[in-house]
Short mmCIF file of C-alpha atoms in Angstrom, two decimals:
data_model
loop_
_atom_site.label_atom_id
_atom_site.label_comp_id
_atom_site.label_asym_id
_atom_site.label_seq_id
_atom_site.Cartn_x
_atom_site.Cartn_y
_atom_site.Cartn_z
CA UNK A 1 -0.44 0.85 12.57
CA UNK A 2 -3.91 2.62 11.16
CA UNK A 3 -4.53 -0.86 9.20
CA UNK A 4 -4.19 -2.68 12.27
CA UNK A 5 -7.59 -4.60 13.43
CA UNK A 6 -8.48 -6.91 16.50
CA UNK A 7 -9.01 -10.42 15.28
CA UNK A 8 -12.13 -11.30 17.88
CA UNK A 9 -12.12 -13.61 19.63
CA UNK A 10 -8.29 -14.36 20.42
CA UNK A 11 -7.24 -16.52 23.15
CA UNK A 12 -6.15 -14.13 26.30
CA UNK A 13 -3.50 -16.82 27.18
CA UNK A 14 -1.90 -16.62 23.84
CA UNK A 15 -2.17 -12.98 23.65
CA UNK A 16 -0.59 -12.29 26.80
CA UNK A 17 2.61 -14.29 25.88
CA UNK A 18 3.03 -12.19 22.77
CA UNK A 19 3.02 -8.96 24.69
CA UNK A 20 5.59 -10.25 26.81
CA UNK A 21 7.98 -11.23 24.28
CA UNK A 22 7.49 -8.07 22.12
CA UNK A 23 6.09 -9.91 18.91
CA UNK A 24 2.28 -7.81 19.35
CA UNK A 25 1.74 -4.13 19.61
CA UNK A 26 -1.08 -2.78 20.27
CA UNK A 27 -2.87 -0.27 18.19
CA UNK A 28 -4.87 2.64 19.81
CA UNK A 29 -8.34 2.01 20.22
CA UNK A 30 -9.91 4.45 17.66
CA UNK A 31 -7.61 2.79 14.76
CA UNK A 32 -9.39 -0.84 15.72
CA UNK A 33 -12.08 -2.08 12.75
CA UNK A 34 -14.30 -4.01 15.39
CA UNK A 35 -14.64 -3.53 19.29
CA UNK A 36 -11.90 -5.24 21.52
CA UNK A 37 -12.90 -8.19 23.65
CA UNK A 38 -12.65 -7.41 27.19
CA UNK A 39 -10.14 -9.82 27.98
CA UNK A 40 -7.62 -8.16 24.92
CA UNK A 41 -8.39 -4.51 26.90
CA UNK A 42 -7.85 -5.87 30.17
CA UNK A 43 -4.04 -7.13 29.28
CA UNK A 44 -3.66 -3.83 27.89
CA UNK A 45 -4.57 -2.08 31.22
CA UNK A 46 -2.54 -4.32 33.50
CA UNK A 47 0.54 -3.65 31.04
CA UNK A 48 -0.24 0.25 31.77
CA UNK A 49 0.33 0.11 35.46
CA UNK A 50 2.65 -3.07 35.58
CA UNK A 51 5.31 -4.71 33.18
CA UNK A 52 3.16 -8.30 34.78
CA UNK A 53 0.90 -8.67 37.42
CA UNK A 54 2.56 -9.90 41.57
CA UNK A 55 2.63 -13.03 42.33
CA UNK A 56 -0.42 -14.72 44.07
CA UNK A 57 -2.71 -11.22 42.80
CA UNK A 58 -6.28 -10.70 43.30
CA UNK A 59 -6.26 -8.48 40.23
CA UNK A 60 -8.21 -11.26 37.91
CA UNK A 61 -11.56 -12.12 36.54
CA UNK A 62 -14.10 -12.07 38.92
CA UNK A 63 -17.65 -12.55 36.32
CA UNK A 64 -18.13 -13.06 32.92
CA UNK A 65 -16.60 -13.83 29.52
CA UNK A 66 -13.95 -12.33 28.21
CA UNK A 67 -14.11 -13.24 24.58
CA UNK A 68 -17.50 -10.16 25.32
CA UNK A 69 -16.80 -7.29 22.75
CA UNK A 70 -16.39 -4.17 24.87
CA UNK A 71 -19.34 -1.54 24.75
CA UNK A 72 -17.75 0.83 27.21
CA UNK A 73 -16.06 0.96 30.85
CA UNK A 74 -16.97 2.08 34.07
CA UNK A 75 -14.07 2.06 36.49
CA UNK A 76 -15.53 2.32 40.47
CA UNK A 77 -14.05 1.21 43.94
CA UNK A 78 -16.52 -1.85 44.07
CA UNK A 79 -19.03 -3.00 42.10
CA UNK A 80 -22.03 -3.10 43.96
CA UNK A 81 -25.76 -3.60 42.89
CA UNK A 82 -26.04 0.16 42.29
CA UNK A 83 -22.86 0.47 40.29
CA UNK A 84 -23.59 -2.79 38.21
CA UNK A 85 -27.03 -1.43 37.38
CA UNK A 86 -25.65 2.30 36.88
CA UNK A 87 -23.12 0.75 34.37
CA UNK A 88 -26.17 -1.33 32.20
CA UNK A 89 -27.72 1.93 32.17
CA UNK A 90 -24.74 3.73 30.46
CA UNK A 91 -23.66 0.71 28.07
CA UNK A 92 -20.77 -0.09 30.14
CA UNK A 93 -20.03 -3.79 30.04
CA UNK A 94 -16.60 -3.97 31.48
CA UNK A 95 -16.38 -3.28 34.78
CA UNK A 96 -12.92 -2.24 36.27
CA UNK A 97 -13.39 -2.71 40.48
CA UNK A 98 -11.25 -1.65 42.98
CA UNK A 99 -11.66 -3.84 45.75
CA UNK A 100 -13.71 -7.17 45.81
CA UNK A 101 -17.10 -7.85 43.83
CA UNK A 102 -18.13 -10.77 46.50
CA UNK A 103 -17.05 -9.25 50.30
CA UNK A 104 -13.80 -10.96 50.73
CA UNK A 105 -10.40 -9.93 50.01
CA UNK A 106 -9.90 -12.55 47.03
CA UNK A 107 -13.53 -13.07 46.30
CA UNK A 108 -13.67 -16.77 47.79
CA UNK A 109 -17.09 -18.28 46.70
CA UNK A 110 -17.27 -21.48 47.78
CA UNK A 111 -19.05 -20.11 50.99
CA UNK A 112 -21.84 -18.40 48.76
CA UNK A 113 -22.91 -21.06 46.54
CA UNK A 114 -26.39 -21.22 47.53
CA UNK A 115 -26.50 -17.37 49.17
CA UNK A 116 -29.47 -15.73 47.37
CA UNK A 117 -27.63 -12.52 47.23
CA UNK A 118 -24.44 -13.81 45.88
CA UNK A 119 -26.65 -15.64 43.42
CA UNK A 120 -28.54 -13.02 42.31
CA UNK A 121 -25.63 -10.81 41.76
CA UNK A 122 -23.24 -13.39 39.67
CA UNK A 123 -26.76 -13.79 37.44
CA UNK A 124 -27.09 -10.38 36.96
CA UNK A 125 -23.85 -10.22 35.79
CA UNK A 126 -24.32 -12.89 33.37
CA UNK A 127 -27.95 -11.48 32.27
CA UNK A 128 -26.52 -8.29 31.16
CA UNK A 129 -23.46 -9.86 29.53
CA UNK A 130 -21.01 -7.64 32.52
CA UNK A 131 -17.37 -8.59 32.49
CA UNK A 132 -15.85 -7.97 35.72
CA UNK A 133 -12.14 -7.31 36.19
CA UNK A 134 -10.69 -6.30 39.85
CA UNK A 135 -7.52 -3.79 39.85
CA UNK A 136 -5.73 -3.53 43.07
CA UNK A 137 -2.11 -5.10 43.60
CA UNK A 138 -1.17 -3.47 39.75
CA UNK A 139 -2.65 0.41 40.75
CA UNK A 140 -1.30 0.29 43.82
CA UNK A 141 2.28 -0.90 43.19
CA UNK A 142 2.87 0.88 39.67
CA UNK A 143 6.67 1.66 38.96
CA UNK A 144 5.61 4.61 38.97
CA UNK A 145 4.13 5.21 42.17
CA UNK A 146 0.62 4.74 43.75
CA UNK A 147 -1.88 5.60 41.78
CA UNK A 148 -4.61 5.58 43.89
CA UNK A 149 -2.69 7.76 46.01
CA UNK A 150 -2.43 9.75 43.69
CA UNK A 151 -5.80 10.55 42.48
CA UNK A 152 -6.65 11.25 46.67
CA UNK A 153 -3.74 13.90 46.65
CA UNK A 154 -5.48 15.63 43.70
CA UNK A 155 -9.12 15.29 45.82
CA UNK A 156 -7.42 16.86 48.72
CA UNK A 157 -5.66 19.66 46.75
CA UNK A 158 -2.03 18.38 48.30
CA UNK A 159 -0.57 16.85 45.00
CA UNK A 160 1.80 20.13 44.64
CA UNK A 161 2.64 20.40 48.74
CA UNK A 162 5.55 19.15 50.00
CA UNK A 163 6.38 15.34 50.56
CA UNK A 164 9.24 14.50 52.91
CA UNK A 165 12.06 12.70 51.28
CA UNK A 166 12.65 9.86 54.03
CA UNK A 167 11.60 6.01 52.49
CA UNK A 168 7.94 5.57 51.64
CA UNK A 169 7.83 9.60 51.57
CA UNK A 170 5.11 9.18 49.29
CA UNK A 171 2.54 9.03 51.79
CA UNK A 172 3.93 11.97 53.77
CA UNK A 173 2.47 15.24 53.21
CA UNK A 174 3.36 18.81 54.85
CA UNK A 175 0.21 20.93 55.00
CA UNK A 176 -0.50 24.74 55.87
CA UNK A 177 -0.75 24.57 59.21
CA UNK A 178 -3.95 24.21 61.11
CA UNK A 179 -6.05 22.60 63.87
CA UNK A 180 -7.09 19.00 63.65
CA UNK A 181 -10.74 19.98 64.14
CA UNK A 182 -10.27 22.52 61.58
CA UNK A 183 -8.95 19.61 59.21
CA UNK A 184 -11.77 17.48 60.23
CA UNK A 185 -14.38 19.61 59.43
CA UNK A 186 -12.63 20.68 55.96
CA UNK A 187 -12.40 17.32 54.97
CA UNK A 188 -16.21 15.77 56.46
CA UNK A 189 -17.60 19.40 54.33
CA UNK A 190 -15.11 18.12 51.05
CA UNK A 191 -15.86 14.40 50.47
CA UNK A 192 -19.40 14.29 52.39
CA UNK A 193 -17.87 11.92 54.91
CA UNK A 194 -20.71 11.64 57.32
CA UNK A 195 -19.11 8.24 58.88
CA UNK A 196 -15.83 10.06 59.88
CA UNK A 197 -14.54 9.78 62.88
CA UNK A 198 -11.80 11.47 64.43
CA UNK A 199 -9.08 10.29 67.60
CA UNK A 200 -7.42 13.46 69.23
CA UNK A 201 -7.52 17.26 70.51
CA UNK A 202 -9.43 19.15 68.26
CA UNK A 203 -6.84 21.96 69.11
CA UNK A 204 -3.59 19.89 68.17
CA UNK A 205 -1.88 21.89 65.89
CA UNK A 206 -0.88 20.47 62.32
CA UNK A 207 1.17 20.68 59.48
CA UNK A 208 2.64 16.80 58.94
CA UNK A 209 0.18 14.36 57.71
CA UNK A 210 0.55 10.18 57.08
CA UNK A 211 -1.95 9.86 54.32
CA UNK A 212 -2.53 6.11 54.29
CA UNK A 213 -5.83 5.34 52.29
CA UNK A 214 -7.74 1.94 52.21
CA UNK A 215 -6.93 -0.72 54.76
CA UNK A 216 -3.25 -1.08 55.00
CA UNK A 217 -3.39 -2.59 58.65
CA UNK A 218 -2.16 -2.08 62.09
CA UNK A 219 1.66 -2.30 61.06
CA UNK A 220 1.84 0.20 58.10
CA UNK A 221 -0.59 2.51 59.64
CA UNK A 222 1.08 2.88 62.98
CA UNK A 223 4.72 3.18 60.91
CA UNK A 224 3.33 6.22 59.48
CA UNK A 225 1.84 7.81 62.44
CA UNK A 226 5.52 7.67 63.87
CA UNK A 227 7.52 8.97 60.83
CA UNK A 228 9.32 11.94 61.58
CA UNK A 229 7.47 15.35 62.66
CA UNK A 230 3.85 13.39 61.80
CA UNK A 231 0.88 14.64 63.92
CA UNK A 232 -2.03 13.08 61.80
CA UNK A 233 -2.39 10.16 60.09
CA UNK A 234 -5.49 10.03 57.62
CA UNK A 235 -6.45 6.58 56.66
CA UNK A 236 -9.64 4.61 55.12
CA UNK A 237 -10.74 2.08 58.05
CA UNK A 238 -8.75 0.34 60.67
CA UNK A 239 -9.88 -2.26 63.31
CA UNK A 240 -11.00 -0.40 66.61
CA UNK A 241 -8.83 -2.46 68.61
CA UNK A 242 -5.50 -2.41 66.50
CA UNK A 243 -4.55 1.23 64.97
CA UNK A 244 -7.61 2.93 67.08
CA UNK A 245 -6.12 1.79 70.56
CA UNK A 246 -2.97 2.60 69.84
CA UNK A 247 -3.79 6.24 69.03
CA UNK A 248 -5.97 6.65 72.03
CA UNK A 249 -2.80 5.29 74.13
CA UNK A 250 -0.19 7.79 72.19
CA UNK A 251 -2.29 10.68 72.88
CA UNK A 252 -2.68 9.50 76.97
CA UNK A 253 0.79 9.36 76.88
CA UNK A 254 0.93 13.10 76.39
CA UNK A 255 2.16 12.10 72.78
CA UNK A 256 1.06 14.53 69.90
CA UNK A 257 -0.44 12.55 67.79
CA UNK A 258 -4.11 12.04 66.26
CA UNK A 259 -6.45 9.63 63.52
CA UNK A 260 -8.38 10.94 61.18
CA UNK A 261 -11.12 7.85 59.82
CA UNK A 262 -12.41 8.66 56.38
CA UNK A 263 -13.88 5.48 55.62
CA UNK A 264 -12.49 3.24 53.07
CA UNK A 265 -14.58 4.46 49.98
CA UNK A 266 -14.14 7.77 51.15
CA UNK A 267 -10.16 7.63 50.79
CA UNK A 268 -9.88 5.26 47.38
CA UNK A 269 -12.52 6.37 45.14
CA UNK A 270 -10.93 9.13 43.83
CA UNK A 271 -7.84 6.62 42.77
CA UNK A 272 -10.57 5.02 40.41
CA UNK A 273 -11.49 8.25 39.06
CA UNK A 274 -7.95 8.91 38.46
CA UNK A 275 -7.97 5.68 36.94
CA UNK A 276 -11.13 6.73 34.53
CA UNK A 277 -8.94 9.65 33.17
CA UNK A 278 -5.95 7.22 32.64
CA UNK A 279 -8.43 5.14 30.09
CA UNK A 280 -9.35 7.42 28.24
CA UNK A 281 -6.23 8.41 27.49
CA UNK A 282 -5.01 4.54 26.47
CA UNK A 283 -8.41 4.00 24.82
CA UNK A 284 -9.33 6.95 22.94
CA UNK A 285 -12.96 6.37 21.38
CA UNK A 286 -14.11 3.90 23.93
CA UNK A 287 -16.58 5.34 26.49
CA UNK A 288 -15.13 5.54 29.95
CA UNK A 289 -16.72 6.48 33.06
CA UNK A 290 -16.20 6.75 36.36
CA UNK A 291 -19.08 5.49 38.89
CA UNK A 292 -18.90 6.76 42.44
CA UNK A 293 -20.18 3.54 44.48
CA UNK A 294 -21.08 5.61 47.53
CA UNK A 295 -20.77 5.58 51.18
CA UNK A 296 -22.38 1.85 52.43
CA UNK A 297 -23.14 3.20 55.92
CA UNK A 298 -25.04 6.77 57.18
CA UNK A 299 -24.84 8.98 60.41
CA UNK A 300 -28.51 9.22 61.89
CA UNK A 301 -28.06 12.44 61.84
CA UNK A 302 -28.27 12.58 58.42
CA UNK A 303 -30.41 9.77 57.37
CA UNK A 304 -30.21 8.86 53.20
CA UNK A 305 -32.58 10.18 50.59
CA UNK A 306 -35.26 7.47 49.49
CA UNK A 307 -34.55 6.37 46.17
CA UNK A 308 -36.99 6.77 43.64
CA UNK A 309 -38.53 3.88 42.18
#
């Protein structure tokens, strides 16, 4: 395998049918002659999480050329302005995002053709010869479990505690036991989460959390709040009058139950640094960072810093 090289370019379509039926292996990174296109790396870091991708994914190109020779990744939970620019500045040209690079769940454009700041963002990508890739559906349904999920039970410090064994016990969690406005204020203090918001006694005692990050949705977020012995769920963002109403119902209802919102960059950004560590392990020698893309709102309480121009 050390004589192996990258032929550049090769067509992504033909490659991808070779990995499938076993006739191309991939050599490690650091044994490759020239720099791999992004489209060969790509294939290579869908096969890592998933044998293919789901059916009807949104995991797929969403800017650039693929046939670009790879200068170095930056993985991030979505790809704004900042993070785009942040990644020119490093020599990062493929972009591994999280959730969508043009505010809609599969990155429809046909409503932004002549929006000046869709525009300007697709040309920037272009200018700086960016390839952008999104990762969802794959990360998030690995064989091996979640791993976004995983990278926010390392942030929290629960990845060792115990997880009930009931189905989906993944996202089950028993805690030392504490107060929910102790929780709350542990957490806001840990991740800088001036946006969350919290349904519930302050006083309710707890020890079994639902930790449901992202947007899963009225029906997977109130399954979790009722799984056995669960107090809190913790989630990323839910509509205020699906998963919020229902809360503020169960708890008039004398139930013992309470919502903890993080925000939705809040809860999956550190799956995409988790996913940073994971590529640098499949490409050693490439450059991989991870770039935090922030909190897009701010408590006026605690207005931002002015940026420095």
């Amino acid at each position: 395998m050390a004589g192996m090289t990258w032929t550049l370019p090769f067509p992504v379509t033909v490659l991808r049918m070779a990995v499938a039926l076993g006739f191309v292996v991939l050599a490690p990174f650091a044994a490759s002659a020239q720099a791999p296109t992004a489209g060969e790396m790509w294939l290579r870091i869908q096969h890592l999480y998933a044998a293919a991708p789901p059916a009807d994914t949104v995991d797929t190109l969403k800017g650039g050329d693929p046939s670009t020779p790879v200068t170095g990744i930056a993985t991030t939970f979505l790809d704004t302005m900042d993070v785009l620019r942040e990644a020119v500045k490093r020599g990062d040209n493929l972009i591994i995002t999280h959730e969508p690079t043009f505010y809609n769940h599969r990155d429809e454009t046909k409503d932004f053709v002549n929006d000046p700041v869709y525009r300007e963002k697709m040309a920037y990508i272009v200018e700086h010869h960016l390839v952008v890739y999104r990762l969802h559906d794959e990360i998030h349904a690995a064989p091996k479990g979640d791993h976004i999920l995983e990278g926010v039970y390392k942030a929290f410090g629960w990845e060792k505690l115990p997880h009930p064994a009931f189905p989906h016990g993944e996202y089950f969690v028993t805690i030392p036991t504490t107060t929910l406005g102790e929780l709350a204020r542990s957490l806001k203090e840990r991740f800088h989460a001036e946006t969350m918001r919290v349904e519930g006694d302050p006083s309710l005692v707890i020890s079994h959390v639902a930790l449901v990050p992202g947007a899963a949705g009225l029906q997977k977020q109130v399954a979790a709040l009722n799984a056995p012995d669960v107090e809190l769920l913790i989630a990323g963002e839910a509509s205020e009058w699906e998963t919020v109403e229902y809360v503020r119902d169960a708890i008039a209802q004398g139930r013992h139950k309470a919502m903890i919102l993080l925000g939705h960059e809040v809860s999956e950004e550190p799956g995409m640094e988790q996913c940073a560590i994971e590529l640098r392990e499949l490409f050693p020698g490439m450059r991989v960072d991870h770039i935090v893309a922030g909190q897009p709102m701010w408590n006026p309480d605690h207005p931002p810093v002015p940026k420095s121009k």
